[in-house]
Amino acid sequence: AQTIHQWPVAEIKAVGSPLSLGCTIKGKSSPNLYWYWQATGGTLQQLFYSITVGQVESVVQLNLSASRPKDDQFILSTEKLLLSHSGFYLCAWSPHRVNTGQLYFGEGSKLTVL
Amino acid sequence: QQKVQQSPESLTVSEGAMASLNCTFSDGTSDNFRWYRQHSGKGLEVLVSIFSDGEKEEGRFTAHLNRASLHVSLHIREPQPSDSAVYLCAMSPSNTGYQNFYFGKGTSLTVIP
């Protein structure tokens, strides 16, 4: 069975500090990977997606970057956090070869920027 | 870009009564619709997927899609307090290879015993 693990579960960071959020998918080879962001009370927005190692497409510009260093790993990062980065970050995957648009989500990482 | 509107913003129903949620979208390019549920501070759980006009049932959850009227709905039969959560509709255009997904803001459902 496929499992998706996000880390950290929650983080409190200062404005201007760096950030790294991670996501690992086990039990599925070559998945499509996605990062989503949800401001408190806001709409879930797609930030990035990746269909293969080393290739990441940006959907929404939020002064964040993403990388896919391994087939099963997706990293979201920034050098300098803004207050507006606070929210809930969700990683998701979908099957690559038989893509029916089904997304499977992790449990999320809650980020508070002070 | 597809715009997705959900209504109502919040809904309170009694346990056992039918709950009905609505979702309208801005254009007919999507052919891939899903309803998700999100308990507070958690990830999203898919409830039902629908790809063509008509009805699709998954357990107590039934989705109705009418692309001509740009509308998809979710009906929850015999809701229980554990169904209290935020319900999100999502759609994906096939012309993006299902790489872009658009979500509504959600309907917060409260089921009272």
Coordinates of C-alpha atoms in Angstrom, one line a residue:
Chain A
A1 CA 0.0 0.0 0.0
Q2 CA 1.1 3.5 -0.7
T3 CA 1.9 5.8 2.1
I4 CA 2.7 9.5 2.1
H5 CA 4.5 11.2 4.9
Q6 CA 5.0 14.9 5.5
W7 CA 7.4 16.6 7.8
P8 CA 7.4 18.5 10.1
V9 CA 3.9 18.3 11.3
A10 CA 4.0 21.8 12.6
E11 CA 6.6 24.6 12.6
I12 CA 6.8 28.1 14.1
K13 CA 9.4 30.3 12.3
A14 CA 10.5 33.9 12.4
V15 CA 10.1 36.2 9.4
G16 CA 13.2 36.1 7.3
S17 CA 14.3 32.7 8.4
P18 CA 14.6 29.7 6.0
L19 CA 12.1 26.9 5.6
S20 CA 12.2 23.4 4.4
L21 CA 9.2 21.1 4.3
G22 CA 9.4 17.6 3.1
C23 CA 7.2 14.8 1.6
T24 CA 8.0 11.2 1.0
I25 CA 5.9 8.7 -0.9
K26 CA 6.4 5.0 -0.3
G27 CA 5.0 2.1 -2.3
K28 CA 4.6 3.9 -5.6
S29 CA 7.2 4.3 -8.3
S30 CA 7.4 7.5 -10.4
P31 CA 4.3 9.3 -9.0
N32 CA 3.3 12.8 -10.0
L33 CA 3.9 15.0 -6.9
Y34 CA 2.2 18.2 -5.9
W35 CA 2.5 20.9 -3.2
Y36 CA -0.6 22.7 -2.1
W37 CA -1.0 25.7 0.3
Q38 CA -4.1 26.7 2.3
A39 CA -4.2 30.0 4.1
T40 CA -6.3 29.9 7.3
G41 CA -9.9 30.1 6.0
G42 CA -8.6 30.3 2.4
T43 CA -8.8 28.2 -0.7
L44 CA -6.5 25.3 -1.4
Q45 CA -4.0 26.5 -4.0
Q46 CA -1.7 24.4 -6.1
L47 CA 1.9 25.6 -5.8
F48 CA 4.0 23.1 -7.7
Y49 CA 3.9 19.8 -9.5
S50 CA 6.5 17.4 -10.7
I51 CA 6.1 14.4 -13.0
T52 CA 9.7 13.2 -12.8
V53 CA 12.9 13.6 -10.8
G54 CA 14.6 16.9 -11.2
Q55 CA 11.6 18.5 -13.0
V56 CA 9.3 20.9 -11.2
E57 CA 6.6 23.2 -12.6
S58 CA 5.5 26.3 -10.7
V59 CA 1.8 27.0 -10.7
V60 CA 1.6 29.9 -8.3
Q61 CA 4.4 32.3 -7.4
L62 CA 4.7 32.7 -3.6
N63 CA 8.4 33.3 -3.2
L64 CA 8.8 29.6 -2.6
S65 CA 10.7 26.9 -4.5
A66 CA 10.4 23.2 -4.8
S67 CA 12.7 20.4 -5.7
R68 CA 12.4 16.7 -6.4
P69 CA 15.8 15.2 -5.5
K70 CA 14.6 11.6 -5.6
D71 CA 11.7 9.8 -7.2
D72 CA 9.9 9.5 -3.9
Q73 CA 10.8 12.8 -2.3
F74 CA 9.4 16.4 -2.8
I75 CA 10.8 19.4 -0.9
L76 CA 9.3 22.8 -0.5
S77 CA 11.7 25.6 0.6
T78 CA 12.5 29.3 0.8
E79 CA 15.5 31.3 2.0
K80 CA 13.4 34.0 3.7
L81 CA 10.0 33.5 5.1
L82 CA 7.2 36.1 4.9
L83 CA 4.3 36.5 7.2
S84 CA 2.1 35.6 4.2
H85 CA 3.6 32.1 4.1
S86 CA 1.7 31.1 7.2
G87 CA -0.8 28.4 6.5
F88 CA -1.2 24.7 5.9
Y89 CA 0.9 22.9 3.4
L90 CA -0.2 19.7 1.8
C91 CA 1.7 17.3 -0.4
A92 CA -0.1 15.0 -2.7
W93 CA 0.6 12.4 -5.3
S94 CA -1.2 10.9 -8.3
P95 CA -0.4 7.9 -10.5
H96 CA 1.8 8.8 -13.4
R97 CA 1.1 6.3 -16.1
V98 CA -2.6 6.0 -15.4
N99 CA -3.5 9.5 -14.4
T100 CA -7.2 9.8 -13.8
G101 CA -6.8 13.0 -11.8
Q102 CA -7.1 11.3 -8.5
L103 CA -5.0 13.0 -5.8
Y104 CA -3.9 11.4 -2.6
F105 CA -3.0 13.8 0.2
G106 CA -0.6 13.7 3.1
E107 CA -1.6 14.9 6.6
G108 CA -0.1 18.3 6.0
S109 CA 2.4 20.7 7.7
K110 CA 1.1 23.7 9.6
L111 CA 3.4 26.7 9.3
T112 CA 3.2 29.7 11.5
V113 CA 5.4 32.7 10.7
L114 CA 5.8 35.3 13.4
Chain B
Q1 CA -8.2 29.6 -14.9
Q2 CA -11.1 27.7 -13.6
K3 CA -13.0 29.4 -10.8
V4 CA -14.8 27.2 -8.3
Q5 CA -17.6 28.5 -6.0
Q6 CA -19.1 26.4 -3.2
S7 CA -22.3 27.0 -1.3
P8 CA -23.3 27.3 1.4
E9 CA -20.2 28.4 3.3
S10 CA -21.5 26.5 6.3
L11 CA -24.3 24.1 7.0
T12 CA -25.7 22.6 10.1
V13 CA -27.9 19.5 9.9
S14 CA -29.3 17.1 12.4
E15 CA -28.0 13.5 12.5
G16 CA -29.9 11.4 10.0
A17 CA -31.1 14.4 7.8
M18 CA -29.9 14.7 4.3
A19 CA -27.1 17.2 3.7
S20 CA -26.7 18.9 0.3
L21 CA -23.7 20.8 -0.8
N22 CA -23.2 22.7 -4.1
C23 CA -20.4 23.7 -6.3
T24 CA -20.4 25.8 -9.5
F25 CA -17.5 26.3 -11.8
S26 CA -16.7 28.9 -14.4
D27 CA -16.2 26.9 -17.6
G28 CA -16.9 23.5 -19.0
T29 CA -13.3 22.4 -19.7
S30 CA -13.1 20.1 -16.7
D31 CA -14.2 16.6 -17.0
N32 CA -12.8 15.3 -13.8
F33 CA -14.7 16.2 -10.6
R34 CA -14.2 15.1 -7.0
W35 CA -15.5 15.8 -3.6
Y36 CA -13.0 15.7 -0.7
R37 CA -13.4 15.9 3.0
Q38 CA -11.0 17.6 5.4
H39 CA -11.2 17.2 9.1
S40 CA -9.7 20.1 11.1
G41 CA -5.9 20.2 10.7
K42 CA -5.8 17.0 8.6
G43 CA -5.2 16.0 5.0
L44 CA -7.9 15.5 2.4
E45 CA -9.9 12.3 2.0
V46 CA -11.6 11.6 -1.4
L47 CA -15.3 10.8 -1.1
V48 CA -16.6 10.5 -4.6
S49 CA -15.3 11.0 -8.2
I50 CA -17.5 11.8 -11.1
F51 CA -16.5 12.1 -14.8
S52 CA -19.8 12.4 -16.8
D53 CA -23.1 14.0 -16.4
G54 CA -25.5 12.2 -14.0
E55 CA -25.1 10.6 -10.7
K56 CA -22.4 8.7 -8.9
E57 CA -22.8 7.0 -5.5
E58 CA -20.1 5.9 -3.1
G59 CA -21.7 4.6 0.1
R60 CA -23.6 7.4 1.8
F61 CA -22.2 10.0 -0.6
T62 CA -23.8 10.8 -4.0
A63 CA -22.5 13.3 -6.5
H64 CA -24.6 14.9 -9.3
L65 CA -22.9 16.5 -12.2
N66 CA -24.5 18.8 -14.8
R67 CA -21.8 20.3 -16.9
A68 CA -24.2 22.3 -19.1
S69 CA -25.3 24.2 -16.0
L70 CA -21.7 24.2 -14.6
H71 CA -22.8 22.5 -11.4
V72 CA -21.8 19.6 -9.3
S73 CA -23.5 18.7 -6.0
L74 CA -22.8 16.3 -3.1
H75 CA -25.6 14.7 -1.0
I76 CA -24.8 13.0 2.2
R77 CA -27.4 10.4 3.3
E78 CA -27.9 9.9 7.1
P79 CA -25.0 12.1 8.2
Q80 CA -23.4 11.4 11.5
P81 CA -21.5 13.7 13.9
S82 CA -18.2 12.1 12.6
D83 CA -19.1 13.6 9.1
S84 CA -18.6 17.1 10.6
A85 CA -15.7 18.5 8.5
V86 CA -15.0 20.9 5.6
Y87 CA -16.1 19.5 2.2
L88 CA -14.2 20.6 -0.8
C89 CA -15.0 20.2 -4.5
A90 CA -12.2 19.9 -6.9
M91 CA -11.9 19.7 -10.7
S92 CA -9.2 19.2 -13.2
P93 CA -9.2 20.0 -16.9
S94 CA -8.2 17.2 -19.2
N95 CA -6.4 19.6 -21.4
T96 CA -3.8 20.1 -18.7
G97 CA -3.2 16.3 -18.5
Y98 CA -4.8 16.5 -15.1
Q99 CA -1.8 18.3 -13.8
N100 CA -3.7 21.3 -12.6
F101 CA -6.4 21.0 -10.0
Y102 CA -8.8 23.7 -8.8
F103 CA -10.5 23.6 -5.5
G104 CA -13.5 25.5 -4.0
K105 CA -13.2 27.2 -0.6
G106 CA -15.2 24.6 1.1
T107 CA -18.4 24.1 3.0
S108 CA -18.1 23.6 6.7
L109 CA -20.6 20.9 7.7
T110 CA -21.7 20.4 11.3
V111 CA -23.8 17.4 12.2
I112 CA -25.6 17.7 15.5
P113 CA -26.7 14.5 17.4

